[in-house]
Coordinates of C-alpha atoms and ligand atoms in Angstrom, one line a residue:
M1 CA -3.4 -19.2 26.8
Q2 CA -6.9 -19.1 25.4
S3 CA -7.3 -21.2 22.2
L4 CA -8.4 -19.7 19.4
S5 CA -10.1 -20.7 16.3
I6 CA -10.0 -18.6 13.0
L7 CA -11.9 -18.9 9.8
A8 CA -9.9 -18.4 6.7
L9 CA -12.3 -17.6 3.9
H10 CA -11.0 -17.5 0.2
G11 CA -13.2 -16.1 -2.3
P12 CA -13.7 -16.8 -6.1
N13 CA -10.8 -17.9 -8.4
L14 CA -8.5 -18.6 -5.5
N15 CA -9.1 -22.4 -6.2
L16 CA -6.9 -21.7 -9.1
L17 CA -4.0 -20.4 -7.4
G18 CA -0.6 -22.0 -8.5
Q19 CA -1.8 -21.9 -12.1
R20 CA -3.8 -18.7 -12.3
E21 CA -1.7 -15.5 -13.4
P22 CA 1.3 -16.7 -11.4
G23 CA 3.0 -13.3 -12.1
I24 CA 0.3 -11.6 -10.0
Y25 CA -0.5 -14.2 -7.4
G26 CA 2.6 -16.4 -7.1
S27 CA 3.1 -20.0 -7.7
L28 CA 1.8 -21.7 -4.4
T29 CA -1.4 -23.5 -4.5
L30 CA -4.3 -22.5 -2.1
A31 CA -3.7 -26.0 -0.5
E32 CA -0.2 -24.9 0.3
I33 CA -1.3 -21.5 1.5
N34 CA -3.8 -23.4 3.8
R35 CA -0.8 -25.6 5.0
L36 CA 1.3 -22.5 5.9
L37 CA -1.6 -21.0 7.7
E38 CA -2.1 -24.2 9.7
Q39 CA 1.5 -24.2 10.6
E40 CA 1.6 -20.5 11.7
A41 CA -1.5 -21.0 13.6
I42 CA 0.2 -23.8 15.8
K43 CA 3.0 -21.3 16.3
L44 CA 0.3 -18.8 17.7
Q45 CA -1.4 -21.6 19.7
A46 CA -4.5 -21.3 17.5
K47 CA -6.2 -23.1 14.7
V48 CA -7.4 -22.3 11.2
V49 CA -10.3 -23.7 9.4
A50 CA -10.2 -22.8 5.7
V51 CA -13.3 -22.4 3.4
Q52 CA -13.1 -21.4 -0.3
S53 CA -16.0 -20.8 -2.6
N54 CA -16.7 -19.2 -5.9
H55 CA -20.2 -18.2 -4.7
E56 CA -21.1 -15.1 -2.9
G57 CA -24.1 -17.0 -0.9
V58 CA -21.8 -19.6 0.4
L59 CA -19.3 -17.0 1.7
V60 CA -22.3 -15.2 3.4
D61 CA -23.4 -18.4 4.9
A62 CA -19.8 -19.2 6.2
I63 CA -19.5 -16.0 7.7
H64 CA -23.0 -16.4 9.6
D65 CA -22.0 -19.8 10.7
A66 CA -18.7 -18.6 12.1
V67 CA -20.7 -17.3 15.2
G68 CA -20.0 -19.5 18.2
K69 CA -17.5 -21.6 16.3
H70 CA -14.7 -19.1 15.6
Q71 CA -13.2 -15.8 17.4
G72 CA -12.0 -14.0 14.2
I73 CA -12.2 -14.2 10.3
L74 CA -9.4 -13.8 8.1
I75 CA -10.7 -13.1 4.5
N76 CA -9.5 -12.7 0.9
A77 CA -12.8 -11.9 -0.8
A78 CA -10.8 -11.9 -4.0
A79 CA -13.2 -10.2 -6.7
Y80 CA -16.0 -10.0 -4.1
T81 CA -13.9 -7.3 -2.3
H82 CA -14.7 -4.7 -5.2
T83 CA -18.4 -5.6 -5.6
S84 CA -20.0 -7.3 -2.6
V85 CA -22.1 -5.3 -0.3
A86 CA -23.5 -8.6 0.9
L87 CA -20.2 -9.8 2.2
R88 CA -19.7 -6.5 3.8
D89 CA -23.1 -6.8 5.5
A90 CA -22.4 -10.2 6.7
I91 CA -19.1 -9.1 8.4
A92 CA -20.7 -6.1 10.1
A93 CA -23.8 -8.3 11.2
V94 CA -21.8 -11.1 12.9
N95 CA -19.3 -8.6 14.4
L96 CA -16.4 -11.0 14.6
P97 CA -12.9 -9.2 14.2
T98 CA -11.9 -9.5 10.7
V99 CA -8.9 -9.1 8.9
E100 CA -8.7 -8.4 5.0
V101 CA -5.8 -10.0 3.2
H102 CA -4.8 -9.8 -0.6
L103 CA -1.9 -11.6 -2.4
S104 CA -1.3 -8.5 -4.7
N105 CA -1.1 -4.8 -3.7
I106 CA -4.5 -3.9 -5.0
Y107 CA -3.7 -0.2 -5.1
R108 CA -0.9 -0.8 -7.7
R109 CA -3.4 -2.4 -10.0
E110 CA -6.4 -1.3 -12.0
E111 CA -8.6 1.3 -10.6
F112 CA -11.7 -0.9 -10.0
R113 CA -9.4 -2.7 -7.4
H114 CA -8.8 0.4 -5.4
H115 CA -12.0 0.3 -3.6
S116 CA -12.9 -2.4 -1.1
Y117 CA -16.2 -2.9 0.4
I118 CA -14.5 -5.1 3.2
S119 CA -11.8 -2.6 4.6
S120 CA -14.5 -0.4 6.4
V121 CA -15.7 -3.3 8.4
A122 CA -12.3 -5.0 8.9
I123 CA -9.9 -4.2 11.7
G124 CA -7.0 -4.0 9.1
Q125 CA -6.0 -5.0 5.6
I126 CA -2.7 -6.4 4.4
S127 CA -2.1 -6.3 0.8
G128 CA 0.8 -7.2 -1.7
F129 CA 3.0 -9.7 0.3
G130 CA 2.0 -12.7 -1.7
A131 CA 1.2 -15.6 0.6
Q132 CA 2.9 -13.7 3.4
S133 CA -0.1 -11.5 3.5
Y134 CA -1.9 -14.3 4.9
L135 CA 0.4 -15.2 7.5
L136 CA 0.9 -11.5 8.7
G137 CA -2.9 -11.1 8.7
L138 CA -3.3 -14.3 10.9
Q139 CA -0.7 -12.9 13.3
A140 CA -2.3 -9.4 13.4
L141 CA -5.7 -11.0 14.0
V142 CA -4.6 -13.4 16.8
H143 CA -2.6 -10.5 18.4
H144 CA -5.7 -8.3 18.2
L145 CA -8.1 -11.0 19.8
R146 CA -5.4 -12.0 22.7
E147 CA -5.2 -8.2 23.5
K148 CA -8.9 -7.9 23.7
S149 CA -9.3 -10.9 26.0
Ligands
LIG201 C1 -7.0 -10.6 -4.7 C2 -7.0 -9.2 -5.5 C3 -8.4 -9.0 -6.2 O1 -8.6 -7.8 -6.9 C4 -8.6 -10.2 -7.2 O2 -9.9 -10.0 -7.8 C5 -8.5 -11.6 -6.8 C6 -7.2 -11.7 -5.7 C7 -5.7 -10.8 -4.4 O3 -5.4 -11.7 -3.5 O4 -4.5 -10.1 -4.7 O5 -9.0 -12.6 -7.0 O6 -8.0 -10.5 -3.9

């Protein structure tokens, strides 16, 4: 089976997971979520490289740098989901299959979270299942990539 590498991109404030609004985002830290992703990737015969940044341009650069290194992108753009044309354009530019994930169900929350700039350039979105959103997103992305090849 072809070995796949997935870039897991985490946006602003997700470095604070575990202590940040645990009633909304759960009690796992980002390091724990990354560990779960690595374990899931092994089961799927893939690997995950995780990057977190609070800076939009760093996330844009990481998307550009993914070309030739990774076959797909799993992204929780966090607040940039709702604001960033730059991230949307970067994903469209590199043309790597991308799955959008959110810990919380963004459609059950404030109205400003209902719009995602990412969803129109993603193959799909998973929202509302806590850390499971990431694992489900990884499964969906790897299945999508394997079906394509
Ligand atoms: C989030 C939802 C966003 O609205 C919010 O800004 C985040 C996290 C989530 O995973 O539920 O920072 O992307």
